[in-house]
Coordinates of C-alpha atoms in Angstrom, one line a residue:
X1 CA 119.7 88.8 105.0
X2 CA 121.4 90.3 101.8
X3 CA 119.8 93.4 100.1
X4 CA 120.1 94.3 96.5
X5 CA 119.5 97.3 94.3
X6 CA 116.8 96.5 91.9
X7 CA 114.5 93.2 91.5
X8 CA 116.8 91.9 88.6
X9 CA 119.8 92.1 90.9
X10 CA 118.0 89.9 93.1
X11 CA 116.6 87.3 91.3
X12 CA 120.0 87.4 88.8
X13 CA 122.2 86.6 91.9
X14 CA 119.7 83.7 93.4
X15 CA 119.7 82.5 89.9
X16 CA 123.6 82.4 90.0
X17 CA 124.3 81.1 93.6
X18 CA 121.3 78.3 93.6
X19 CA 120.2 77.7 91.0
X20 CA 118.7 74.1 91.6
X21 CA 116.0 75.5 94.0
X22 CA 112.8 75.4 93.4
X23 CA 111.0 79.1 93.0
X24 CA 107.7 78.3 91.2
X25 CA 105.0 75.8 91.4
X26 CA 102.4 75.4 89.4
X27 CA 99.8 73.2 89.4
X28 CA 98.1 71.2 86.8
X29 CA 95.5 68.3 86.7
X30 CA 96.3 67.9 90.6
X31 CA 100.1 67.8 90.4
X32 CA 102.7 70.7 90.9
X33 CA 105.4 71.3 88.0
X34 CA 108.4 72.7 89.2
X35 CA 110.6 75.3 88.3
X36 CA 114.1 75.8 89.4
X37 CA 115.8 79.2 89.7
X38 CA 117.8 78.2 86.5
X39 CA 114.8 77.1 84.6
X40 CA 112.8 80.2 85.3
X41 CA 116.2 82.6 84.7
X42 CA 116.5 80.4 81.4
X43 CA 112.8 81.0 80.2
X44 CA 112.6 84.6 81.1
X45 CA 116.0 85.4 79.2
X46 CA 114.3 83.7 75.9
X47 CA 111.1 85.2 76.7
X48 CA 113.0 88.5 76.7
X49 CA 114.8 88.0 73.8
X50 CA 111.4 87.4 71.8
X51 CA 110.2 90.5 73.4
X52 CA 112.8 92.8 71.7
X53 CA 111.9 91.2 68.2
X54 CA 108.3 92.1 69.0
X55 CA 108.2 96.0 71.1
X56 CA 111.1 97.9 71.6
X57 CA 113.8 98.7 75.3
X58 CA 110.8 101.1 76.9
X59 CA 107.6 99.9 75.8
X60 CA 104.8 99.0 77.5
X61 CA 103.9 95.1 78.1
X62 CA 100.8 94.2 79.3
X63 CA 100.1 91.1 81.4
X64 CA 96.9 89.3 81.6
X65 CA 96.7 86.0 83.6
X66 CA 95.6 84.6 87.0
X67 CA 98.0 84.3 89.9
X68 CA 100.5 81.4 88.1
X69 CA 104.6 80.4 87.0
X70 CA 104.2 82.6 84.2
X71 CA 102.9 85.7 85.4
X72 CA 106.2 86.0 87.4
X73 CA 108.3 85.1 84.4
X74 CA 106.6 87.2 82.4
X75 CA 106.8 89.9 84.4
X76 CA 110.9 89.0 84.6
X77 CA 110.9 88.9 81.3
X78 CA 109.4 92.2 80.5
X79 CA 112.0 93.7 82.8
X80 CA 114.9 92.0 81.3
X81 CA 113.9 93.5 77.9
X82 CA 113.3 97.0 79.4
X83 CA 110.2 97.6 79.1
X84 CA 107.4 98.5 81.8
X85 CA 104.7 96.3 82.7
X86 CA 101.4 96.8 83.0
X87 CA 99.6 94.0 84.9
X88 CA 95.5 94.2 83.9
X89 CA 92.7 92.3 86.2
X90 CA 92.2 88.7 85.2
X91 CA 88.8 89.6 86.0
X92 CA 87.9 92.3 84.0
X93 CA 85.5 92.4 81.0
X94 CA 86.9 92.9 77.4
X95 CA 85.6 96.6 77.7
X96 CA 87.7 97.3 80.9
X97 CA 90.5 95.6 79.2
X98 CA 90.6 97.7 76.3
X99 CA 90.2 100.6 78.2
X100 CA 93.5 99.8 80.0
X101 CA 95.2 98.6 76.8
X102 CA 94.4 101.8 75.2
X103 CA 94.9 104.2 77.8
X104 CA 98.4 102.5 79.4
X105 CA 99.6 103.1 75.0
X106 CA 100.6 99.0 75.3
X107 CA 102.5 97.9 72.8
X108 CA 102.4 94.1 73.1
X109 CA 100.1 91.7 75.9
X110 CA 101.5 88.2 77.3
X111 CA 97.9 85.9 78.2
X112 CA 98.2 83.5 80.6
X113 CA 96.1 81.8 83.3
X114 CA 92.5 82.4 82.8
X115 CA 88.6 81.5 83.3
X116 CA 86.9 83.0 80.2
X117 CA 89.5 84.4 77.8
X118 CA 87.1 84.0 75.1
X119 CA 84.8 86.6 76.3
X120 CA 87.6 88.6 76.9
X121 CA 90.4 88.6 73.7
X122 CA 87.8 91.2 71.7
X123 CA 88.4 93.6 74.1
X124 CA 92.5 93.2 73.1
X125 CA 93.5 96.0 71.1
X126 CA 95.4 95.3 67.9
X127 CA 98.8 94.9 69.6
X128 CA 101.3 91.7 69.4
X129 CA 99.8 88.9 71.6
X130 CA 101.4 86.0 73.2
X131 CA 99.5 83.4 75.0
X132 CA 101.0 80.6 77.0
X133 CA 99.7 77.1 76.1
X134 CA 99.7 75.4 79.0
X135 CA 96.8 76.9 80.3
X136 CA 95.2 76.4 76.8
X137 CA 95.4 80.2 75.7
X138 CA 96.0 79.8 71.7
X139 CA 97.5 83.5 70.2
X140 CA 99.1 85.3 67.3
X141 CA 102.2 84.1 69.1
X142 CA 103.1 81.1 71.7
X143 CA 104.9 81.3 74.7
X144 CA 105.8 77.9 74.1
X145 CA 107.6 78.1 70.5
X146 CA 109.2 81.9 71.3
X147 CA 111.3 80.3 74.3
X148 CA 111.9 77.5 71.9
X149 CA 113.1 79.5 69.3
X150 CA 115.4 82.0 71.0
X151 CA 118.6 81.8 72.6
X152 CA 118.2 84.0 76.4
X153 CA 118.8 87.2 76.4
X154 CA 123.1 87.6 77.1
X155 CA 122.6 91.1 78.1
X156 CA 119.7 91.9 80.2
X157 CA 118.4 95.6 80.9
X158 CA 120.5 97.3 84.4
X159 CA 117.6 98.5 86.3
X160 CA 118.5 101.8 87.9
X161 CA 116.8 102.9 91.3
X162 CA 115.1 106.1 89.5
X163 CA 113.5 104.1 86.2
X164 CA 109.7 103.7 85.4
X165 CA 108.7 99.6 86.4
X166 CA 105.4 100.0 85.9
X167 CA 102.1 101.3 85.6
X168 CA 99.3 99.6 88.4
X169 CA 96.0 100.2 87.4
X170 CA 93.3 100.7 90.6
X171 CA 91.3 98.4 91.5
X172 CA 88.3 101.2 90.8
X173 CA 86.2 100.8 94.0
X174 CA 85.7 104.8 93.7
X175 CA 85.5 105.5 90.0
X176 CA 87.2 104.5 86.8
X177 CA 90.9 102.7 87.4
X178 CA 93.9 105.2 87.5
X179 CA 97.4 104.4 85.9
X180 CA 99.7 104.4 89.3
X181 CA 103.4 105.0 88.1
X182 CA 106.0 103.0 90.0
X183 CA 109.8 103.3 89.5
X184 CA 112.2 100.6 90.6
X185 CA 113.8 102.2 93.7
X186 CA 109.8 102.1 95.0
X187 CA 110.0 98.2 95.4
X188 CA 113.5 97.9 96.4
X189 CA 112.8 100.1 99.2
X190 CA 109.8 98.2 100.7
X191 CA 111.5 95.0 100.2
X192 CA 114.5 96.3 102.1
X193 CA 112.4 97.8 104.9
X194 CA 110.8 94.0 105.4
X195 CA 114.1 92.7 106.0
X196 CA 115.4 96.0 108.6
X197 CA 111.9 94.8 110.5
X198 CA 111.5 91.6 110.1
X199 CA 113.5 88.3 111.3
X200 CA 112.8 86.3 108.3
X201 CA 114.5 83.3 106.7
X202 CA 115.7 82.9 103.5
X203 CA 114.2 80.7 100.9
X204 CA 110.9 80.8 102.5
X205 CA 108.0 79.1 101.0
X206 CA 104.5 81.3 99.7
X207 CA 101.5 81.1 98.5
X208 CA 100.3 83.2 96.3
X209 CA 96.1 83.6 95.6
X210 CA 95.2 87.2 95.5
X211 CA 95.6 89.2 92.4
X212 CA 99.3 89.8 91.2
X213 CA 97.6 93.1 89.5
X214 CA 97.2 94.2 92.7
X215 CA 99.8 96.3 95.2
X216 CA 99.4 94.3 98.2
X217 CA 100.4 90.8 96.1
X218 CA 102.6 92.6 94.0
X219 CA 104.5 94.3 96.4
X220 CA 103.9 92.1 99.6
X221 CA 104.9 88.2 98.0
X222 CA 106.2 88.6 94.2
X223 CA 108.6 90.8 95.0
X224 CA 110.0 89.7 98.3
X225 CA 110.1 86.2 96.9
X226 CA 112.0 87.4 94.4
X227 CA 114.6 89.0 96.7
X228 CA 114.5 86.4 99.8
X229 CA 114.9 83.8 97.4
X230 CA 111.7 81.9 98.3
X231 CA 109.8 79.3 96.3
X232 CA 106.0 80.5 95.6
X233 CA 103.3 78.2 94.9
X234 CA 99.8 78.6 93.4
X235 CA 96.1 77.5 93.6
X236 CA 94.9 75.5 90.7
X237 CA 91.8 77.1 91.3
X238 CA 88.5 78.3 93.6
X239 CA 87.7 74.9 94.4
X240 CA 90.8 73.4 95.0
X241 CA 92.0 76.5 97.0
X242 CA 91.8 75.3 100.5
X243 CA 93.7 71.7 99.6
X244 CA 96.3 73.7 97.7
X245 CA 97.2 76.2 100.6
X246 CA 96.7 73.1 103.3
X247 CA 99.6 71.5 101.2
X248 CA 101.3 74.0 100.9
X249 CA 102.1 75.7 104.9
X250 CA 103.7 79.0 103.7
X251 CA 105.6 81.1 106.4
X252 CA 103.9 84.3 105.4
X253 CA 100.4 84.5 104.7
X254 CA 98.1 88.1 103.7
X255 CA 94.1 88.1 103.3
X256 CA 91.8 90.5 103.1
X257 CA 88.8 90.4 105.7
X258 CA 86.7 88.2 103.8
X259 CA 89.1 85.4 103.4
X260 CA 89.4 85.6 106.9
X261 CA 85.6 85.7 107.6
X262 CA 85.0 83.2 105.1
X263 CA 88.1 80.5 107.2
X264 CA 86.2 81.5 110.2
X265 CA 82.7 80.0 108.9
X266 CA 84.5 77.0 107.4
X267 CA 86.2 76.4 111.1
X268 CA 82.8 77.2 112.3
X269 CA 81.0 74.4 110.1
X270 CA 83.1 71.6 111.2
X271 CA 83.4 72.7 114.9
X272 CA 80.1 75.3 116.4
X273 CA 81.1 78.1 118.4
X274 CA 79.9 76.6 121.6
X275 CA 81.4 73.5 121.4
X276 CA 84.7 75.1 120.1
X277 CA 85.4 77.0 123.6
X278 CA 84.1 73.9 125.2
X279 CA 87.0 72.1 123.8
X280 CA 89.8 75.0 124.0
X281 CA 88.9 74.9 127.7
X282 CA 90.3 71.4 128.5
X283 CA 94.0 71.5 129.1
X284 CA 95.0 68.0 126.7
X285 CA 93.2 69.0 124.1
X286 CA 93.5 72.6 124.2
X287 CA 96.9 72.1 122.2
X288 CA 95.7 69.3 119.6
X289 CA 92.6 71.3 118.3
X290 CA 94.4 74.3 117.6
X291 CA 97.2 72.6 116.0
X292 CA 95.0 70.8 113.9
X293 CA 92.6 74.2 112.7
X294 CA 96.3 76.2 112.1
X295 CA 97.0 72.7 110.0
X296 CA 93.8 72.3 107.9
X297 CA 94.0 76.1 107.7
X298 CA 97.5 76.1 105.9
X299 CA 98.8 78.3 108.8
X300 CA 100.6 75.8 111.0
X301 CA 104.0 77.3 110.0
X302 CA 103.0 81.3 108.9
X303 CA 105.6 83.4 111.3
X304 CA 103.4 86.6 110.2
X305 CA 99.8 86.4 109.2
X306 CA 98.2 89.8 107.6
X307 CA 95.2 91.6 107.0
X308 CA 94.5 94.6 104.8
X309 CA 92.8 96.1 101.9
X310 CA 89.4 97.3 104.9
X311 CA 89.0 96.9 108.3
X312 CA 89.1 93.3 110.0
X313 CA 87.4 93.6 112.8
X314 CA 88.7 92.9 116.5
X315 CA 85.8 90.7 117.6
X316 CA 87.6 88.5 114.2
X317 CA 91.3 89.5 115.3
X318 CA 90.7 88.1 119.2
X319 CA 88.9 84.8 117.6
X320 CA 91.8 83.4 115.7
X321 CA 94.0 85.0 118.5
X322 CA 91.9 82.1 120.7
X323 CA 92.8 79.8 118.4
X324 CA 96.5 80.4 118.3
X325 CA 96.9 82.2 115.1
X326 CA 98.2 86.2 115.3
X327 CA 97.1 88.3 112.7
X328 CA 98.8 92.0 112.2
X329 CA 96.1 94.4 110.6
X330 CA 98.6 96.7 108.0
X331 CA 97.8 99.7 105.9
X332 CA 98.9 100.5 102.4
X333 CA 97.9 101.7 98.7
X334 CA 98.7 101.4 95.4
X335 CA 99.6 105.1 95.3
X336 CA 102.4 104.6 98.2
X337 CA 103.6 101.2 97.3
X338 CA 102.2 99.8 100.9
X339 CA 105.4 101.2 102.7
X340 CA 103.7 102.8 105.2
X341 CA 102.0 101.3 108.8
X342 CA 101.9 98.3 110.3
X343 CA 101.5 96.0 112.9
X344 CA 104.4 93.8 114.3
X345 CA 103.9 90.7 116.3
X346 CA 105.2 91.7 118.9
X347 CA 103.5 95.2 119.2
X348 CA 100.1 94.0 117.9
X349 CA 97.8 96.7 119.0
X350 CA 94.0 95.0 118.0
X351 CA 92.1 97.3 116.4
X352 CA 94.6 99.8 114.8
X353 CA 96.7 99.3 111.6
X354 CA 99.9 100.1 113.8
X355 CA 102.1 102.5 113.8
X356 CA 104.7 103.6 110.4
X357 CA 107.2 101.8 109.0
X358 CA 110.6 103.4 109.0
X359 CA 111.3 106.0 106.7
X360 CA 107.6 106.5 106.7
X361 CA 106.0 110.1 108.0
X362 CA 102.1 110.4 108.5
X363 CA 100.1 113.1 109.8
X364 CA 96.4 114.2 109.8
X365 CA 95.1 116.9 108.2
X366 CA 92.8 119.7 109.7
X367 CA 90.0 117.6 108.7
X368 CA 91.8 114.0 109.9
X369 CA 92.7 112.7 106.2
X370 CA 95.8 110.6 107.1
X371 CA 99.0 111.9 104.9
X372 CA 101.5 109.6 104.0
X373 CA 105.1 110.7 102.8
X374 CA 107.9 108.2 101.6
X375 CA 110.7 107.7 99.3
X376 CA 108.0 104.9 98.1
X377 CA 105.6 107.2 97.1
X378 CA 104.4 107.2 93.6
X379 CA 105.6 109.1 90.4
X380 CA 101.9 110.3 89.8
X381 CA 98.9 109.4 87.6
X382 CA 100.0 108.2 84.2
X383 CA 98.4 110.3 82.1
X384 CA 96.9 112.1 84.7
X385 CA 98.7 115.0 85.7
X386 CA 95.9 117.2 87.5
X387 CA 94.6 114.5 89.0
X388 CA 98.3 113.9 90.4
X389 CA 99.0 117.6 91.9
X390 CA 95.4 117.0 93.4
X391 CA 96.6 114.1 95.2
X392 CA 99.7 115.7 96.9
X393 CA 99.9 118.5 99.6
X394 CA 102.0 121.6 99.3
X395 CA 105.0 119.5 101.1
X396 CA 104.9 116.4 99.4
X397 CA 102.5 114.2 101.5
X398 CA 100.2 111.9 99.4
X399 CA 96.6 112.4 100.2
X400 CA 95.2 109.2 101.3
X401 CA 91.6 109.7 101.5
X402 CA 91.4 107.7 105.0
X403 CA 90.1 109.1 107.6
X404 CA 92.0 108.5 110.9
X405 CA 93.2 109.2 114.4
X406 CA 96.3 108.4 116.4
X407 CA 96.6 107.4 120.1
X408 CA 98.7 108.5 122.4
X409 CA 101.8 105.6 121.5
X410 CA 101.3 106.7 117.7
X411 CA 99.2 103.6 116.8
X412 CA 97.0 104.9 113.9
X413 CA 93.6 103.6 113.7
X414 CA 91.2 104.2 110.6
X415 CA 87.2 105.4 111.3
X416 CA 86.4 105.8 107.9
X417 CA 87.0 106.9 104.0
X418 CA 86.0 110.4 102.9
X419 CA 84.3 109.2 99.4
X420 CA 82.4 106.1 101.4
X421 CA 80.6 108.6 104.0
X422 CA 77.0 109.3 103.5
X423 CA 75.3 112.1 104.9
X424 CA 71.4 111.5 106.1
X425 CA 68.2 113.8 105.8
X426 CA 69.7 114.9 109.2
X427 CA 72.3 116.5 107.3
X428 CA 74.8 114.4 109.7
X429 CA 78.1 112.7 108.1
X430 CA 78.3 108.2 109.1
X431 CA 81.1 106.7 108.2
X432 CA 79.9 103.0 107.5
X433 CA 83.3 101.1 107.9
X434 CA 83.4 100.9 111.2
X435 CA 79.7 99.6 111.4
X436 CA 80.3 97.4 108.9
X437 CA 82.8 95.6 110.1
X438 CA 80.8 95.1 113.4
X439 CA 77.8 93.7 111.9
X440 CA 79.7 91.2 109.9
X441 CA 80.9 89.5 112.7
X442 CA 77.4 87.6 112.8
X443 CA 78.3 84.5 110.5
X444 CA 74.7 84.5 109.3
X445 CA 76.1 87.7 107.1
X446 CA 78.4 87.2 104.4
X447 CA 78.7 91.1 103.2
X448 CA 77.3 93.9 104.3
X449 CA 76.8 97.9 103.1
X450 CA 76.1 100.1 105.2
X451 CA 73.8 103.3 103.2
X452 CA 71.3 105.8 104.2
X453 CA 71.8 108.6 101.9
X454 CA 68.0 110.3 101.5
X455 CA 66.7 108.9 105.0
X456 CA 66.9 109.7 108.2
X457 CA 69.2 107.1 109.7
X458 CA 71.4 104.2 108.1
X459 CA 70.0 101.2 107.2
X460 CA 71.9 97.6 106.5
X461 CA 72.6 95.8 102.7
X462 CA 73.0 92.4 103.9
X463 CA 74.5 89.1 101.6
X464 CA 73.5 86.1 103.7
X465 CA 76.7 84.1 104.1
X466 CA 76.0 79.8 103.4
X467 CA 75.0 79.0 107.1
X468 CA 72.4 82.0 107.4
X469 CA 70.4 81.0 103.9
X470 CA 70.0 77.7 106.1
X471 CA 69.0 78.9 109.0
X472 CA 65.2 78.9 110.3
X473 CA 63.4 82.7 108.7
X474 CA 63.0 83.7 112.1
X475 CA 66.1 82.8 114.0
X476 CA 67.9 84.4 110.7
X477 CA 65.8 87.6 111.9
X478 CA 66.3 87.6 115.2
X479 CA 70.0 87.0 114.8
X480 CA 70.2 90.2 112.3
X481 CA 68.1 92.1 114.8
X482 CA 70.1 91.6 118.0
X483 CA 73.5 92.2 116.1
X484 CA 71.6 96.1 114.7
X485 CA 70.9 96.3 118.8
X486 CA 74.4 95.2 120.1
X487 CA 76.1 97.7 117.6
X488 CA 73.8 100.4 118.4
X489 CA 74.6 100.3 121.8
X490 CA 77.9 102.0 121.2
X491 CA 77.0 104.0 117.9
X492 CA 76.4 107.6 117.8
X493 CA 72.9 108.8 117.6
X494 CA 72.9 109.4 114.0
X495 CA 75.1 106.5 113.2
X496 CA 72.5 104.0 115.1
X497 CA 71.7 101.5 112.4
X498 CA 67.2 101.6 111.8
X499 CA 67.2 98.2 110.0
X500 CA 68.4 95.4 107.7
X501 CA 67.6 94.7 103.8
X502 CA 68.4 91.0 102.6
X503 CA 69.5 91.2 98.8
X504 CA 68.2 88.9 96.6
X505 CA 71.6 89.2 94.4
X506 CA 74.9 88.9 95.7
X507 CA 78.0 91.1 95.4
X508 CA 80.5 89.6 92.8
X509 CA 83.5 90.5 90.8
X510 CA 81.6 89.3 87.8
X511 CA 78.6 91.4 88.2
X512 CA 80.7 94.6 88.8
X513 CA 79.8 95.1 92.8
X514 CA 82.8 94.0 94.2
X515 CA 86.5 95.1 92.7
X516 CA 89.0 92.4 92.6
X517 CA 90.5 92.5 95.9
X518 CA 87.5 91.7 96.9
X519 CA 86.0 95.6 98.3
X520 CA 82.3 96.2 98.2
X521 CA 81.6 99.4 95.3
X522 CA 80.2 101.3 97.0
X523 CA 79.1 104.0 93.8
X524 CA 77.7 100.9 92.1
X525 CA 75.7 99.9 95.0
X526 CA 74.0 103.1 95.5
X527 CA 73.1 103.7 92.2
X528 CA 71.5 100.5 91.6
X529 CA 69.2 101.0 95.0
X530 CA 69.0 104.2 96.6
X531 CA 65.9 104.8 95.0
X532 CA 64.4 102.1 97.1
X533 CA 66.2 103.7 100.3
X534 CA 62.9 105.5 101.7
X535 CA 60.5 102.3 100.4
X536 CA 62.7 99.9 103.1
X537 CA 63.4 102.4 105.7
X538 CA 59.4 102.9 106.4
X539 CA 58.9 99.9 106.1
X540 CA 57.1 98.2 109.6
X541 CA 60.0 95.1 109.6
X542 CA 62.9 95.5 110.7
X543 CA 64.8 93.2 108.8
X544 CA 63.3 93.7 105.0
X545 CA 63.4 91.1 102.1
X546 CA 64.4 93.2 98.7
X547 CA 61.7 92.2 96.4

């Protein structure tokens, strides 16, 4: 496969040599519109040109949309003009916005694809604006008219490997969001480090769903579609989701552990567990079933299917390995670009998040922080520059903040985050991850956090997933209990989990408990209940209803 120097070399020279293919498709009312290579290379060219009548070569252009067409021409757009993009949440509030706006010094927001912009635009800063139409966002300035009115850009901006590309804002699951500086040789080198590993085709088809803000989809879809060539499709939206991907078989998919939970209940609902190995166990139909779960799935054709963000568990992994479906945990950040470990399908070690990519070095530290080092790694904090020398050893290795070991093949497993570890009135250290990830594998639990700051041992925030809220009050109980009983067979003695707590309210994006990749915060958690900590640990039940 042919490798290129910047993301505008790429998508220039697919532009030139076919430019009839399709690369985006969005869909509308139920029906996809379809972009062409030439289309899109015509439309960011104009958009670009109105760009440099608006900022200036260098500025910073904020975009603000949901996953769609025009967040990747927008984004093509602001780098044919120059400038540095700075993709914001579509989920944030207008106060997180502005506080991004503010503190990126953005000069100039293109609005696209969204679910509530009106409770959003006062948190825009008094800065150009340019909504896109089509998804009914009316602004100072439209998409729509400024490719209309401009001729594309002759000239486009030469990136160069060492540049600035953009500024990523965190996701925030520790704190407030911090302004990761990317340059252009960052991307190019993750991009070319796919194609040294991996035996993928040109002009393969995605499907692109999680945030575009954040690394993994940034980093792991836009940009190789971009240099592979590939045509990307979209969801129209949450409820349509599972018809869009089902039409759509993509040869690559990522999800974070809840998608994959949440495909695992949906297989589950149509087929129970019992009767499922019934079936996989009888040789004619062994074949058809799975074919037909990969198919309503959307996975029938996926060649590599991912998991990152937290831990998937392995009782997950081994499920959908029994029903024909591989999935590689990997391991990445915003900070280093997600150039740094995975695993490959044919070295799948379950469990671990593999072993580093090449041109990747890791190594623990005296106190088993995993340390990354790359020539991805990040130019620092924007704006942020003791927080950035905090973040870096003496010799250059980024400070992840994992916790992890290696075994004796160099497979690197993770047991836990420094910030997310709790200490008990025992004065012992429990890293919940781990714990975490083995409760949820009882489908009556949807989320779960594990706390116990204040009490003697850790006690279990559960979110009832759809089928437990239906199930019978004391099978849901008994469930809960015997999963606490299975994992505390193999816990520590301080880790061994005392009891559950069902939450009334459950863990959202919108109400600020969950950060839009879809991670539990933590912070926010624990400051909203740990005063209640002692109250449900004495409490006689062992699984507790929060009142």
């Amino acid at each position: 496969m042919k490798k290129f120097n910047s993301p505008l070399d790429a998508f220039s020279w697919w532009a030139e040599t076919t430019p009839e293919n399709i690369f985006l498709r969005q869909p509308i009312n139920r029906k996809f519109i379809e972009y062409s290579y030439d289309q899109v290379n015509i439309e960011a060219r104009e958009m670009a040109n109105a760009l440099l009548q608006i900022v200036n070569p260098g500025d910073h252009v904020a975009i603000l949309s949901k996953n769609c067409a025009h967040w990747f021409m927008a984004d093509l757009a602001i780098m044919m003009a120059g400038c540095i993009s700075i993709p914001i949440y579509p989920t944030l509030d207008a106060e997180g916005i502005q506080s991004i706006l503010e503190h990126s010094e953005t000069k100039g927001i293109i609005i696209g694809k969204l679910d509530d912009y009106s409770a959003q635009q006062p948190g825009i800063t008094d800065i150009p604006r340019i909504g896109v139409e089509l998804y009914g966002i009316k602004e100072q300035y439209s998409w729509e008219k400024l490719i209309e009115e401009n001729e594309p850009l002759e000239n486009i901006h030469k990136q160069s490997p060492e540049e600035l590309m953009t500024i990523m804002y965190t996701s925030g699951t520790t704190g407030s969001p911090k302004g990761v500086m990317h340059k252009v040789s960052s991307f190019t080198l993750l991009v070319n480090t796919y194609i040294d590993i991996f035996d993928w085709p040109e002009n393969m088809s995605y499907f692109s769903y999680l945030p575009l803000t954040h690394i993994a989809e940034r980093g792991g879809l836009e940009m190789p579609a971009i240099f592979f060539g590939a045509t990307v499709s979209f969801a129209e939206s949450l409820e349509t989701f599972a018809q869009d991907l089902a039409s759509v078989q993509p040869v690559m998919f990522f999800g974070v552990p809840r998608i994959w939970q949440k495909f695992k209940e949906k297989v589950n609902e149509s087929i129970p567990e019992k009767k499922l190995n019934r079936l996989l166990k009888i040789p004619l139909l062994n074949t058809f079933i799975k074919k037909k779960i990969k198919n309503k799935l959307g996975l029938s054709n996926s060649i590599f299917n991912a998991s990152g963000a937290a831990p998937l568990s392995p009782e997950i992994i081994n499920w959908y390995k029994k029903i024909g479906v591989s999935i590689n945990q990997v391991y990445g950040m915003t900070e280093d670009c997600i150039l740094s470990h995975y695993n490959m399908p044919d070295t799948n070690r379950i469990g671990s998040v593999g072993k580093p990519l090449p041109g990747v070095t890791s190594k623990l530290s005296p106190e088993g922080e995993i340390l990354i080092k790359s020539d991805a790694l990040m130019l620092g904090y924007y704006k942020k520059a003791e927080k950035t020398v905090e973040s870096f050893t003496d010799d250059g290795f980024l400070k992840t903040g994992d916790i992890g070991e290696f075994d004796h093949d160099g497979y690197l497993y993770i047991t836990g985050r420094s910030k997310d570890q709790f200490k008990t009135d025992k004065g012992k250290y429990v890293h919940p991850g781990p714990l975490e990830s083995k409760l949820s594998m009882n489908t009556a639990i949807e989320q779960v956090c594990i706390v116990g700051t204040g009490i003697a041992q850790p006690i279990a925030l559960v979110i009832l997933s759809e089928s437990g809220k239906k199930m019978d009050k004391k099978v849901l109980e008994d469930s809960i209990v015997d999963s606490i009983k299975e994992l505390n067979k193999s816990a520590q003695k301080h880790e061994k989990v005392e009891k559950a707590v069902i939450m009334k309210e459950e863990w959202s994006v919108d109400n600020g408990l969950m950060t839009p990749t879809m991670k539990i915060k933590r912070n926010r958690i624990e400051e909203i209940h740990q005063h209640m900590y002692p109250e449900w640990f004495n409490s006689p039940e062992n699984v507790v209803y929060e009142s």
